[in-house]
Amino acid sequence: MYKWRKLGLLLEPSTLAGKPEWFNEFAQAPNSILFDKFVRVYFCCRPQADAAGQYVSYCTYVDLNRNNLFEILSMAPKPVLALGELGSFDEFGTYPVSTIRDGADILACYGGWTRCESVPFNVSLGMARSTDGGNSFVKLGPGPVLSHSLDEPFVVTSPKIRKYGNTWFLAYTAGRKWMIADGRPEVVYKLRMAHSTDGINWTRLDRDIIPDRLGKDEAQACPDIFFWNGKYHMFFCYRQATDFRFSRERTYRIGYACSSDMLDWVRDDSKAGIEVSDEGWDSEMVAYPHVFELDGAIYMLYLGNQVGRYGFGLAKLEGTLD
Amino acid sequence: MKWQKLGLIFDPSQHDLGPDIVGYAQGPQALVFDDFVRIYFSARRQSANGKYVSSIRFIDFDKDFRRVVGVCDRPVIADGKLGTFDEHGIFPMNVLRVGDRIHAYTCGWSRRVSVSIDMAIGLAISDDHGRTFVRAGDGPVLSASLHEPFLIGDPCVRVHMGVYHMWYIFGTRWQAGGRDNEPERTYKIGHAVSADGRKWAREQALQIIPDRIGADESQALPTVIAIGGRHHMFFCYRESLDFRRNPARAYRIGHAWSDDLRHWTRDDQPALEGTAGGWDAEMQCYPNAFEHDGKIYLLYNGNEFGKHGFGLARLELDESDR
């Protein structure tokens, strides 16, 4: 089993000074890009809910001191991505986001949210490119790069974009079914994969990449892949399909799988090595992991209770990933 | 060539289409059998909130369209599941024979919140000569993409020289200006090809038929047929605003021809005029061209988008057309 030492809540929206109105609460889906002097963490935040209690979400970033990740050097002055036009797939939100360097540019893949009548939302994946060092992004087009397909009928979301050799990989989540629980539609989704030669046109693998552990209605998200010691390590999160929002026993935990080829994955959650705390901001759930290496150490950013409502925290790996 | 109008051939109020059906017979699509002609169409039922759901039915005509020899009074395809692209109905459904089976390309509708609907194209297959169809998957085969951001629908699929061709429409814009300032849509005709009828390649947002009434022209329901070695496309077109009750801005039948299935010349000839005071006086829409006993026919809807049923016209060819 790997051993992650928790270093605490790194970004806490409620105590952040000088927050803009579009960043009221939530700091979700953190992903890092390393710069010489700082670590930029992209994440998603929300303004206050509207009169009907509905949220939109924006992509933004904080720059952390490379020598002390708990020191915030600066924050994005405005969202790095605009919401979509009337009727577009990303009209009501951009969440989650995943970023990667592409030469001098930075590419972002994000979940675009639309609102539906019978179910609350649908999601497709959009992409955007930054040519100004990651301060702002321009969408590659008004529509999604990965939408819905025969075998992935709705809620294509939770992207993690990677490039190994000359091949681009997109690990993500695809909806399997909507089920009604306590009168409310809840979505079950599974981890999926696509690959590409250009990072824009994607070919789907069209199968689940890991087996279920909690039965067929297990929901899986955030397949964060990290190459280390000659192997692909994937940390992700999973939960029960229903009654997961406030139930400590049914909500998100962090799982683990590894692969030698990005195709066949062996799931072994007992190795993940990070659990909920007895009390505090991550006492109910641990979710949406992101693993990165910085100056010889391996870190994990992750979300706690209510999927990042109170911010994201940092843990440091003791030992290595093998 | 010119149209010989044969009049209204099906009035849904004169037939029992099932207990839930409140009327309409939209998007007629023919499938020719040895001793009868089956015509699929979309009838409507109402949801609890009063909105319509399109449901596919068919009627069988004898070979000279004088006598109805069969009526289907139940859905030929099950309702879409919660949250899927075709949950709120199928309109229209294009059929073609593939070996002993019949493939149906469906235009699935699902309701949105900021705009009324979105559409995507699905595939369903019949093993019982077209009496019932089963979806190839819960999701669509063609949906929104990078430069075709919404409203992918109205498929017409034909196999030519071993290649599947699909003509369809893609949305380009939602704009306010409908009744109560509701958003109204604009769409154009596009083209995709496939080796297997499931995985489609398209030239993103390539409008293959030029506008005749300006950028606000909405083009819908292409139908393509070969006549004397030349490919002919019929479709319908209208203004994007004030088209429902204003006959001057309502649907008309357009026409274009091609010798290579790439380049189309629009001429809107032969004209299909409405008959003053008749069922098709105010609009003519949703054409479907088919060959039967050596003649070319066109099914189409009239006033109020097919509320009153559909009619038929027969093409009278000149020597130069053969």
mmCIF file of C-alpha atoms in Angstrom, chain A residues 147-153 204 206, chain B residues 85-86 94 103-108 119-125 134-145 148 152-153 155-157 164 166 168 192-194 196-202:
data_model
loop_
_atom_site.group_PDB
_atom_site.id
_atom_site.type_symbol
_atom_site.label_atom_id
_atom_site.label_comp_id
_atom_site.label_asym_id
_atom_site.label_seq_id
_atom_site.Cartn_x
_atom_site.Cartn_y
_atom_site.Cartn_z
ATOM 1 C CA SER A 147 -19.911 14.182 -27.312
ATOM 2 C CA HIS A 148 -22.318 11.283 -26.960
ATOM 3 C CA SER A 149 -22.151 8.009 -28.886
ATOM 4 C CA LEU A 150 -23.932 4.671 -29.265
ATOM 5 C CA ASP A 151 -22.191 3.234 -26.227
ATOM 6 C CA GLU A 152 -21.696 6.476 -24.266
ATOM 7 C CA PRO A 153 -25.173 8.015 -24.417
ATOM 8 C CA ARG A 204 -12.869 5.754 -28.398
ATOM 9 C CA ASP A 206 -15.573 1.783 -26.274
ATOM 10 C CA PHE B 85 -30.873 11.888 -26.783
ATOM 11 C CA ASP B 86 -34.239 10.607 -28.038
ATOM 12 C CA ASN B 94 -35.223 7.364 -42.270
ATOM 13 C CA HIS B 103 -31.856 0.075 -40.706
ATOM 14 C CA ALA B 104 -33.522 3.151 -39.296
ATOM 15 C CA TYR B 105 -31.648 6.390 -38.767
ATOM 16 C CA THR B 106 -33.600 8.310 -36.195
ATOM 17 C CA CYS B 107 -33.674 11.980 -35.346
ATOM 18 C CA GLY B 108 -33.953 11.940 -31.561
ATOM 19 C CA MET B 119 -31.323 16.647 -31.486
ATOM 20 C CA ALA B 120 -28.930 13.848 -32.413
ATOM 21 C CA ILE B 121 -29.047 10.945 -34.868
ATOM 22 C CA GLY B 122 -29.474 7.364 -33.703
ATOM 23 C CA LEU B 123 -29.519 3.918 -35.327
ATOM 24 C CA ALA B 124 -32.117 1.195 -34.814
ATOM 25 C CA ILE B 125 -32.443 -2.125 -36.620
ATOM 26 C CA VAL B 134 -34.355 -2.141 -31.655
ATOM 27 C CA ARG B 135 -31.737 0.517 -30.949
ATOM 28 C CA ALA B 136 -28.114 -0.310 -31.733
ATOM 29 C CA GLY B 137 -27.265 1.555 -28.529
ATOM 30 C CA ASP B 138 -28.745 4.014 -26.052
ATOM 31 C CA GLY B 139 -26.737 6.862 -27.568
ATOM 32 C CA PRO B 140 -26.485 8.505 -30.986
ATOM 33 C CA VAL B 141 -24.280 7.659 -33.969
ATOM 34 C CA LEU B 142 -23.975 11.324 -34.905
ATOM 35 C CA SER B 143 -24.130 14.117 -32.361
ATOM 36 C CA ALA B 144 -22.710 17.568 -31.689
ATOM 37 C CA SER B 145 -19.072 18.112 -32.629
ATOM 38 C CA GLU B 148 -21.430 21.578 -35.386
ATOM 39 C CA ILE B 152 -27.796 17.285 -35.451
ATOM 40 C CA GLY B 153 -30.803 15.706 -37.125
ATOM 41 C CA PRO B 155 -30.807 12.034 -41.506
ATOM 42 C CA CYS B 156 -31.133 10.570 -44.992
ATOM 43 C CA VAL B 157 -28.852 7.560 -45.512
ATOM 44 C CA TYR B 164 -22.764 4.897 -46.726
ATOM 45 C CA MET B 166 -25.674 10.541 -44.818
ATOM 46 C CA TYR B 168 -28.354 15.605 -42.337
ATOM 47 C CA ALA B 192 -21.086 12.474 -43.744
ATOM 48 C CA VAL B 193 -19.716 9.177 -45.042
ATOM 49 C CA SER B 194 -19.157 5.810 -43.404
ATOM 50 C CA ASP B 196 -20.198 0.536 -41.817
ATOM 51 C CA GLY B 197 -23.118 2.902 -41.203
ATOM 52 C CA ARG B 198 -22.073 3.390 -37.575
ATOM 53 C CA LYS B 199 -18.835 5.349 -37.496
ATOM 54 C CA TRP B 200 -19.245 8.490 -39.556
ATOM 55 C CA ALA B 201 -16.730 10.986 -40.896
ATOM 56 C CA ARG B 202 -17.889 14.478 -41.776
#
